[in-house]
Short mmCIF file of C-alpha atoms in Angstrom, two decimals:
data_model
loop_
_atom_site.label_atom_id
_atom_site.label_comp_id
_atom_site.label_asym_id
_atom_site.label_seq_id
_atom_site.Cartn_x
_atom_site.Cartn_y
_atom_site.Cartn_z
CA MET G 1 0.00 0.00 0.00
CA ARG G 2 1.12 3.55 -0.65
CA GLU G 3 -0.37 6.23 1.51
CA PHE G 4 0.01 9.99 1.61
CA ILE G 5 -0.79 12.33 4.48
CA LEU G 6 -1.15 15.96 3.41
CA PHE G 7 -1.12 18.64 6.11
CA SER G 8 -3.24 21.39 4.56
CA ARG G 9 -4.96 24.67 5.44
CA GLY G 10 -8.09 23.59 3.57
CA VAL G 11 -11.31 24.95 5.04
CA THR G 12 -13.62 22.74 7.11
CA ARG G 13 -16.84 24.21 5.75
CA GLU G 14 -18.52 24.05 2.38
CA PHE G 15 -16.66 26.22 -0.13
CA LYS G 16 -17.21 27.87 -3.49
CA ILE G 17 -16.17 25.57 -6.27
CA ASN G 18 -15.30 28.60 -8.44
CA ASP G 19 -12.75 29.93 -5.96
CA LEU G 20 -10.64 27.03 -4.77
CA PRO G 21 -7.48 29.07 -3.95
CA ASN G 22 -9.42 31.05 -1.33
CA ALA G 23 -10.74 27.92 0.35
CA GLY G 24 -7.39 27.23 2.00
CA ARG G 25 -5.75 26.33 -1.31
CA MET G 26 -8.27 23.68 -2.18
CA ASP G 27 -6.77 23.82 -5.71
CA LEU G 28 -3.45 22.56 -4.37
CA ILE G 29 -5.24 19.86 -2.37
CA ALA G 30 -7.13 18.70 -5.46
CA ARG G 31 -3.93 18.48 -7.52
CA CYS G 32 -2.29 16.44 -4.77
CA ILE G 33 -5.20 14.01 -4.75
CA THR G 34 -5.17 13.72 -8.55
CA ASN G 35 -1.47 12.89 -8.60
CA ALA G 36 -1.81 10.43 -5.74
CA ILE G 37 -4.64 8.44 -7.29
CA PHE G 38 -4.52 8.74 -11.09
CA LEU G 39 -2.53 7.21 -13.88
CA SER G 40 -3.28 7.56 -17.56
CA TYR G 41 -6.71 5.97 -18.14
CA SER G 42 -6.93 4.46 -14.68
CA LEU G 43 -6.79 4.82 -10.95
CA ARG G 44 -3.76 3.36 -9.20
CA LYS G 45 -4.40 0.29 -7.09
CA ASP G 46 -3.88 0.30 -3.30
CA VAL G 47 -3.35 4.01 -2.77
CA LYS G 48 -4.80 6.15 0.00
CA ILE G 49 -4.40 9.87 0.45
CA HIS G 50 -5.44 11.46 3.74
CA VAL G 51 -5.91 15.21 3.55
CA VAL G 52 -5.98 16.89 6.93
CA LEU G 53 -8.02 20.09 6.64
CA ASN G 54 -6.78 22.56 9.24
CA GLY G 55 -8.65 25.63 8.04
CA PRO G 56 -11.65 27.35 9.64
CA PRO G 57 -14.20 26.97 11.09
CA ASN G 58 -13.89 23.54 12.75
CA PRO G 59 -10.49 21.97 12.21
CA PRO G 60 -9.25 19.36 11.98
CA LEU G 61 -11.09 17.14 9.54
CA THR G 62 -9.40 14.35 7.63
CA VAL G 63 -10.71 13.35 4.22
CA THR G 64 -9.44 10.06 2.81
CA PHE G 65 -9.56 8.89 -0.82
CA PHE G 66 -8.98 5.14 -1.29
CA THR G 67 -8.45 4.14 -4.91
CA ASN G 68 -9.71 0.56 -4.66
CA GLU G 69 -13.24 1.75 -3.91
CA LEU G 70 -13.43 5.10 -5.71
CA LYS G 71 -15.99 5.77 -8.42
CA ASN G 72 -16.78 8.70 -10.67
CA VAL G 73 -13.81 10.89 -9.83
CA SER G 74 -12.16 12.85 -12.64
CA PRO G 75 -8.66 14.35 -12.53
CA ASP G 76 -9.66 18.00 -12.88
CA GLU G 77 -9.41 20.22 -9.80
CA ARG G 78 -13.04 21.17 -9.89
CA ASN G 79 -14.26 17.59 -9.86
CA VAL G 80 -11.92 16.43 -7.10
CA ALA G 81 -12.78 19.49 -5.00
CA SER G 82 -16.50 18.86 -5.49
CA HIS G 83 -16.05 15.46 -3.81
CA ILE G 84 -14.35 17.14 -0.84
CA ASN G 85 -17.26 19.54 -0.66
CA ILE G 86 -19.70 16.63 -0.62
CA ALA G 87 -17.64 14.93 2.11
CA ILE G 88 -17.75 18.06 4.28
CA LYS G 89 -21.49 18.35 3.72
CA ASN G 90 -21.95 14.70 4.67
CA PHE G 91 -19.78 15.10 7.77
CA LEU G 92 -22.00 17.94 8.95
CA LYS G 93 -24.92 15.51 8.63
CA GLY G 94 -23.03 12.93 10.69
CA LYS G 95 -22.04 10.70 7.76
CA LYS G 96 -18.45 9.42 7.69
CA GLU G 97 -18.58 7.37 4.51
CA SER G 98 -19.28 10.11 2.05
CA GLU G 99 -19.13 8.29 -1.29
CA PRO G 100 -17.53 5.00 -2.38
CA GLY G 101 -13.85 5.27 -1.39
CA ILE G 102 -14.22 8.72 0.19
CA PHE G 103 -14.26 8.99 3.99
CA ILE G 104 -14.25 11.92 6.39
CA GLU G 105 -13.58 12.09 10.11
CA LYS G 106 -12.83 14.50 12.92
CA LYS G 107 -9.20 13.44 13.08
CA SER G 108 -5.98 15.43 13.62
CA PHE G 109 -2.71 15.21 11.74
CA GLU G 110 -1.04 13.74 14.83
CA LYS G 111 -3.71 11.07 15.18
CA ILE G 112 -3.54 9.88 11.57
CA VAL G 113 0.27 9.79 11.70
CA GLU G 114 0.18 7.76 14.93
CA GLU G 115 -2.25 5.31 13.36
CA LYS G 116 0.03 4.80 10.36
CA VAL G 117 3.13 4.36 12.51
CA GLU G 118 1.18 1.74 14.44
CA GLU G 119 -0.01 0.06 11.27
CA TYR G 120 3.24 -0.01 9.26
CA GLY G 121 6.05 0.76 11.75
CA ASN G 122 7.87 4.07 11.72
CA GLU G 123 10.52 2.75 9.32
CA ASN G 124 7.87 2.83 6.58
CA VAL G 125 6.68 6.35 7.28
CA ILE G 126 8.63 9.22 5.73
CA TYR G 127 8.37 12.99 5.74
CA LEU G 128 9.14 14.61 2.38
CA HIS G 129 11.37 17.56 3.15
CA LYS G 130 14.12 19.36 1.25
CA ASP G 131 16.61 18.86 4.09
CA GLY G 132 16.10 15.10 4.35
CA GLU G 133 18.17 12.14 3.23
CA ASP G 134 18.34 11.90 -0.54
CA ILE G 135 15.72 9.48 -1.82
CA ASN G 136 18.35 7.69 -3.89
CA SER G 137 19.95 6.31 -0.75
CA VAL G 138 16.70 5.39 1.02
CA LYS G 139 15.50 1.80 1.11
CA PHE G 140 11.77 1.33 0.69
CA ASN G 141 9.46 -1.59 1.29
CA SER G 142 6.21 -2.26 -0.50
CA ASN G 143 4.36 -0.24 2.15
CA THR G 144 5.19 3.45 2.23
CA VAL G 145 3.43 6.31 3.97
CA ALA G 146 4.63 9.75 2.89
CA ILE G 147 3.84 12.88 4.87
CA LEU G 148 3.94 16.26 3.22
CA GLY G 149 2.89 19.84 3.79
CA ASP G 150 1.01 22.26 1.59
CA ASN G 151 2.57 25.48 0.19
CA LYS G 152 3.28 26.72 3.73
CA GLY G 153 4.77 23.45 4.92
CA LEU G 154 4.31 21.91 8.35
CA PRO G 155 4.11 24.13 11.45
CA GLU G 156 6.98 23.74 13.94
CA LYS G 157 4.78 21.88 16.39
CA GLN G 158 3.95 19.16 13.86
CA GLU G 159 7.59 18.94 12.76
CA LYS G 160 8.65 18.34 16.36
CA PHE G 161 5.95 15.72 16.69
CA LEU G 162 7.40 13.84 13.70
CA ASP G 163 10.91 14.18 15.18
CA LYS G 164 9.74 12.59 18.41
CA LEU G 165 8.31 9.66 16.50
CA ARG G 166 11.64 9.39 14.68
CA ILE G 167 10.04 9.75 11.26
CA LYS G 168 12.74 9.91 8.61
CA LYS G 169 13.00 13.02 6.43
CA VAL G 170 13.46 12.22 2.76
CA SER G 171 14.50 14.71 0.08
CA LEU G 172 13.80 14.65 -3.65
CA GLY G 173 16.99 16.54 -4.45
CA LYS G 174 18.10 20.14 -4.42
CA ILE G 175 14.94 21.54 -5.93
CA GLU G 176 11.76 22.34 -4.04
CA TYR G 177 8.76 21.07 -5.94
CA LEU G 178 5.08 21.81 -5.58
CA SER G 179 3.43 19.38 -3.14
CA SER G 180 1.47 17.85 -6.01
CA GLN G 181 4.69 17.39 -8.01
CA ALA G 182 6.40 15.77 -5.00
CA ILE G 183 3.64 13.15 -4.91
CA THR G 184 4.17 12.36 -8.61
CA ILE G 185 7.91 12.08 -8.09
CA LEU G 186 7.62 9.80 -5.06
CA HIS G 187 5.25 7.52 -6.97
CA TYR G 188 7.70 7.49 -9.87
CA GLU G 189 10.65 6.61 -7.64
CA LEU G 190 8.68 3.75 -6.08
CA ASP G 191 7.43 2.61 -9.50
CA ARG G 192 11.06 2.50 -10.64
CA ARG G 193 11.92 0.28 -7.69
CA ASN G 194 9.01 -1.99 -8.68
CA LEU G 195 7.39 -1.45 -5.33
CA TRP G 196 3.75 -1.99 -6.03
CA ARG G 197 1.14 -2.54 -3.43
CA MET B 1 16.45 25.69 -22.26
CA ARG B 2 13.78 23.10 -21.64
CA GLU B 3 10.80 23.15 -23.96
CA PHE B 4 7.63 21.11 -24.15
CA ILE B 5 5.30 20.69 -27.11
CA LEU B 6 1.87 19.39 -26.16
CA PHE B 7 -0.39 18.10 -28.92
CA SER B 8 -3.88 18.79 -27.56
CA ARG B 9 -7.53 18.80 -28.60
CA GLY B 10 -8.07 22.13 -26.84
CA VAL B 11 -10.67 24.35 -28.49
CA THR B 12 -9.65 27.33 -30.61
CA ARG B 13 -12.46 29.60 -29.44
CA GLU B 14 -13.23 31.26 -26.13
CA PHE B 15 -14.44 28.67 -23.62
CA LYS B 16 -16.31 28.52 -20.33
CA ILE B 17 -13.90 28.70 -17.43
CA ASN B 18 -16.30 26.62 -15.31
CA ASP B 19 -16.24 23.69 -17.69
CA LEU B 20 -12.64 23.07 -18.71
CA PRO B 21 -13.00 19.32 -19.45
CA ASN B 22 -15.52 20.08 -22.21
CA ALA B 23 -13.25 22.63 -23.86
CA GLY B 24 -11.05 19.89 -25.34
CA ARG B 25 -9.66 18.92 -21.93
CA MET B 26 -8.47 22.41 -21.08
CA ASP B 27 -8.08 21.10 -17.51
CA LEU B 28 -5.40 18.68 -18.67
CA ILE B 29 -3.72 21.44 -20.67
CA ALA B 30 -3.67 23.73 -17.63
CA ARG B 31 -2.12 21.04 -15.43
CA CYS B 32 0.56 20.42 -18.06
CA ILE B 33 1.41 24.12 -18.13
CA THR B 34 1.52 24.33 -14.32
CA ASN B 35 3.93 21.41 -14.08
CA ALA B 36 6.08 22.75 -16.89
CA ILE B 37 6.52 26.22 -15.42
CA PHE B 38 6.13 26.08 -11.63
CA LEU B 39 8.27 25.06 -8.70
CA SER B 40 7.45 25.67 -5.07
CA TYR B 41 7.30 29.46 -4.61
CA SER B 42 8.69 30.26 -8.03
CA LEU B 43 8.60 29.86 -11.76
CA ARG B 44 11.36 27.79 -13.33
CA LYS B 45 13.89 29.69 -15.39
CA ASP B 46 14.28 29.11 -19.12
CA VAL B 47 11.26 26.95 -19.76
CA LYS B 48 8.81 27.19 -22.65
CA ILE B 49 5.70 25.13 -23.20
CA HIS B 50 3.96 25.25 -26.56
CA VAL B 51 0.40 23.97 -26.50
CA VAL B 52 -0.99 23.18 -29.92
CA LEU B 53 -4.77 23.57 -29.80
CA ASN B 54 -6.30 21.28 -32.42
CA GLY B 55 -9.93 21.60 -31.39
CA PRO B 56 -12.77 23.44 -33.18
CA PRO B 57 -13.50 25.83 -34.73
CA ASN B 58 -10.24 27.07 -36.27
CA PRO B 59 -7.33 24.76 -35.54
CA PRO B 60 -4.45 24.85 -35.18
CA LEU B 61 -3.40 27.56 -32.76
CA THR B 62 -0.23 27.37 -30.71
CA VAL B 63 -0.09 29.09 -27.33
CA THR B 64 3.35 29.48 -25.78
CA PHE B 65 4.18 30.21 -22.13
CA PHE B 66 7.76 31.40 -21.52
CA THR B 67 8.74 31.49 -17.85
CA ASN B 68 11.36 34.23 -18.06
CA GLU B 69 8.75 36.80 -19.01
CA LEU B 70 5.59 35.52 -17.31
CA LYS B 71 3.72 37.58 -14.75
CA ASN B 72 0.65 37.01 -12.60
CA VAL B 73 0.09 33.36 -13.37
CA SER B 74 -1.05 31.05 -10.53
CA PRO B 75 -0.79 27.26 -10.53
CA ASP B 76 -4.53 26.52 -10.33
CA GLU B 77 -6.24 25.21 -13.44
CA ARG B 78 -8.75 28.01 -13.55
CA ASN B 79 -6.09 30.71 -13.53
CA VAL B 80 -3.89 29.07 -16.16
CA ALA B 81 -6.91 28.39 -18.37
CA SER B 82 -8.03 32.01 -18.04
CA HIS B 83 -4.72 33.10 -19.60
CA ILE B 84 -5.33 30.75 -22.53
CA ASN B 85 -8.79 32.24 -22.91
CA ILE B 86 -7.28 35.73 -22.97
CA ALA B 87 -4.73 34.61 -25.57
CA ILE B 88 -7.46 33.21 -27.83
CA LYS B 89 -9.44 36.44 -27.45
CA ASN B 90 -6.35 38.47 -28.32
CA PHE B 91 -5.59 36.28 -31.32
CA LEU B 92 -9.07 36.93 -32.68
CA LYS B 93 -8.24 40.65 -32.44
CA GLY B 94 -4.99 40.06 -34.31
CA LYS B 95 -2.69 40.28 -31.30
CA LYS B 96 0.06 37.66 -31.03
CA GLU B 97 1.72 38.77 -27.81
CA SER B 98 -1.18 38.25 -25.46
CA GLU B 99 0.37 39.03 -22.07
CA PRO B 100 3.98 39.12 -20.83
CA GLY B 101 5.45 35.70 -21.64
CA ILE B 102 2.28 34.41 -23.34
CA PHE B 103 2.18 34.22 -27.12
CA ILE B 104 -0.32 32.82 -29.62
CA GLU B 105 -0.01 32.05 -33.30
CA LYS B 106 -1.70 30.21 -36.14
CA LYS B 107 0.90 27.44 -36.11
CA SER B 108 0.61 23.68 -36.56
CA PHE B 109 2.20 20.91 -34.52
CA GLU B 110 4.39 20.01 -37.50
CA LYS B 111 5.59 23.57 -37.90
CA ILE B 112 6.58 24.07 -34.25
CA VAL B 113 8.37 20.70 -34.21
CA GLU B 114 10.28 21.61 -37.38
CA GLU B 115 11.29 24.92 -35.85
CA LYS B 116 12.65 23.21 -32.74
CA VAL B 117 14.55 20.60 -34.75
CA GLU B 118 16.06 23.47 -36.69
CA GLU B 119 16.90 25.38 -33.50
CA TYR B 120 18.35 22.56 -31.37
CA GLY B 121 19.03 19.65 -33.76
CA ASN B 122 16.89 16.51 -33.73
CA GLU B 123 19.16 14.82 -31.18
CA ASN B 124 17.79 17.22 -28.56
CA VAL B 125 14.14 16.67 -29.41
CA ILE B 126 12.38 13.67 -27.85
CA TYR B 127 8.90 12.20 -27.97
CA LEU B 128 7.67 10.88 -24.63
CA HIS B 129 6.08 7.52 -25.37
CA LYS B 130 5.65 4.31 -23.40
CA ASP B 131 7.34 2.24 -26.11
CA GLY B 132 10.46 4.38 -26.28
CA GLU B 133 13.99 3.90 -25.01
CA ASP B 134 14.11 3.97 -21.21
CA ILE B 135 15.03 7.44 -20.01
CA ASN B 136 17.72 5.97 -17.75
CA SER B 137 19.79 5.09 -20.78
CA VAL B 138 19.24 8.34 -22.68
CA LYS B 139 21.89 11.02 -22.75
CA PHE B 140 20.62 14.58 -22.48
CA ASN B 141 22.20 17.95 -23.08
CA SER B 142 21.26 21.19 -21.44
CA ASN B 143 18.74 21.85 -24.21
CA THR B 144 15.82 19.44 -24.35
CA VAL B 145 12.56 19.67 -26.25
CA ALA B 146 9.98 17.08 -25.20
CA ILE B 147 6.92 16.31 -27.31
CA LEU B 148 3.89 14.73 -25.74
CA GLY B 149 0.25 14.03 -26.47
CA ASP B 150 -2.85 14.66 -24.41
CA ASN B 151 -5.07 11.86 -23.04
CA LYS B 152 -5.72 10.57 -26.57
CA GLY B 153 -2.08 10.68 -27.61
CA LEU B 154 -0.77 11.69 -31.01
CA PRO B 155 -2.68 10.79 -34.18
CA GLU B 156 -0.94 8.34 -36.51
CA LYS B 157 -0.17 11.09 -39.02
CA GLN B 158 1.76 13.12 -36.46
CA GLU B 159 3.56 10.00 -35.18
CA LYS B 160 4.70 9.24 -38.71
CA PHE B 161 5.86 12.82 -39.09
CA LEU B 162 8.06 12.46 -36.00
CA ASP B 163 9.41 9.15 -37.31
CA LYS B 164 10.41 10.82 -40.55
CA LEU B 165 12.32 13.47 -38.64
CA ARG B 166 13.98 10.65 -36.66
CA ILE B 167 12.79 12.02 -33.33
CA LYS B 168 13.75 9.59 -30.56
CA LYS B 169 11.00 8.02 -28.46
CA VAL B 170 11.78 8.09 -24.75
CA SER B 171 9.91 6.12 -22.09
CA LEU B 172 9.48 6.86 -18.40
CA GLY B 173 9.18 3.19 -17.50
CA LYS B 174 6.48 0.56 -17.57
CA ILE B 175 3.74 2.79 -16.26
CA GLU B 176 1.68 5.21 -18.31
CA TYR B 177 1.38 8.51 -16.51
CA LEU B 178 -0.93 11.45 -17.07
CA SER B 179 0.60 13.96 -19.51
CA SER B 180 0.95 16.47 -16.69
CA GLN B 181 2.72 13.87 -14.54
CA ALA B 182 5.07 12.99 -17.40
CA ILE B 183 6.16 16.64 -17.55
CA THR B 184 6.94 16.63 -13.82
CA ILE B 185 8.91 13.40 -14.15
CA LEU B 186 10.93 14.61 -17.12
CA HIS B 187 11.81 17.81 -15.27
CA TYR B 188 12.81 15.71 -12.26
CA GLU B 189 15.03 13.43 -14.33
CA LEU B 190 16.77 16.43 -15.91
CA ASP B 191 17.05 18.15 -12.51
CA ARG B 192 18.74 15.01 -11.19
CA ARG B 193 21.25 15.16 -14.03
CA ASN B 194 21.92 18.79 -13.12
CA LEU B 195 20.84 19.90 -16.56
CA TRP B 196 19.66 23.39 -16.00
CA ARG B 197 19.07 25.92 -18.71
#
């Protein structure tokens, strides 16, 4: 399984689909989801992306997309964002399973990270960061959980939390990519190592 | 210089910014442009992407984004697409330089490819294709022009045209990525080889 945890400032209320940047960079979030889940003509198998929404009014909420169950999602920002909007609406009605393969919960960044460390061991959880160990010298297993921040990165508190859990920082080289590009590159590196599922 | 040539089915008229997928997959085109030109917090230097719009009503039109001159472009699909819309509107008024760093011309895929072969030599022009030579065994110089298709790929006629010019096919591995992801991966591979500008 490959999983991604995105720390975002996405809003925790319904938002205007015609103004994604002002909904806590919901455009960035949508691009991250697209690159986590899509290939040409198909969804990847065995991929989850957990987006922690830390924006107003009632953070945190965590929205999860799980490719093995997803239906009717298209790669454009507007479509992906519309599914997040539906999830938020459903959460407000008390529904946690929003649509097939799309789940939403009142869950913090720390909580989801702890769950994944528990599930896979902290050696399989990485934090994508420019100052980390170069990915070329990192050994991966078939299970990888990658943590990343949005355009503003992780707050100090959350970085310290990852340090305490001894989560390894991994770098994609000297260049700082968009979060959505970093997801594509990590997938590519794992694809190249033939680490599927 | 790194340049990209995207063969697309994008429409050659003004389109609705709230329905990019039905404007010849303008959403896909916008994501390709974003990944060609943006890094975290900045535009790349010395990058051009030429999008050939082959959709109705008056194909072809080629829109070029050149990072060294661009201003006021954001990475979200809606923003990028709005600049294409402005370019089409300007073209209809006879204006070829639409905004700083954004140009539009009545130019075919074949013509722009020929120009780039002339400019850089055909050894520096590649066609990203799953059946090509693996990128790991390809030698690159600091100038690279990468040709790619949209979700439907290149028509047979255009593929034959590239064959005639002896343009090398290059593959990113066994997996078929979205066009926008392929752009990110090519950039990454060239970044890793320290091939800047």
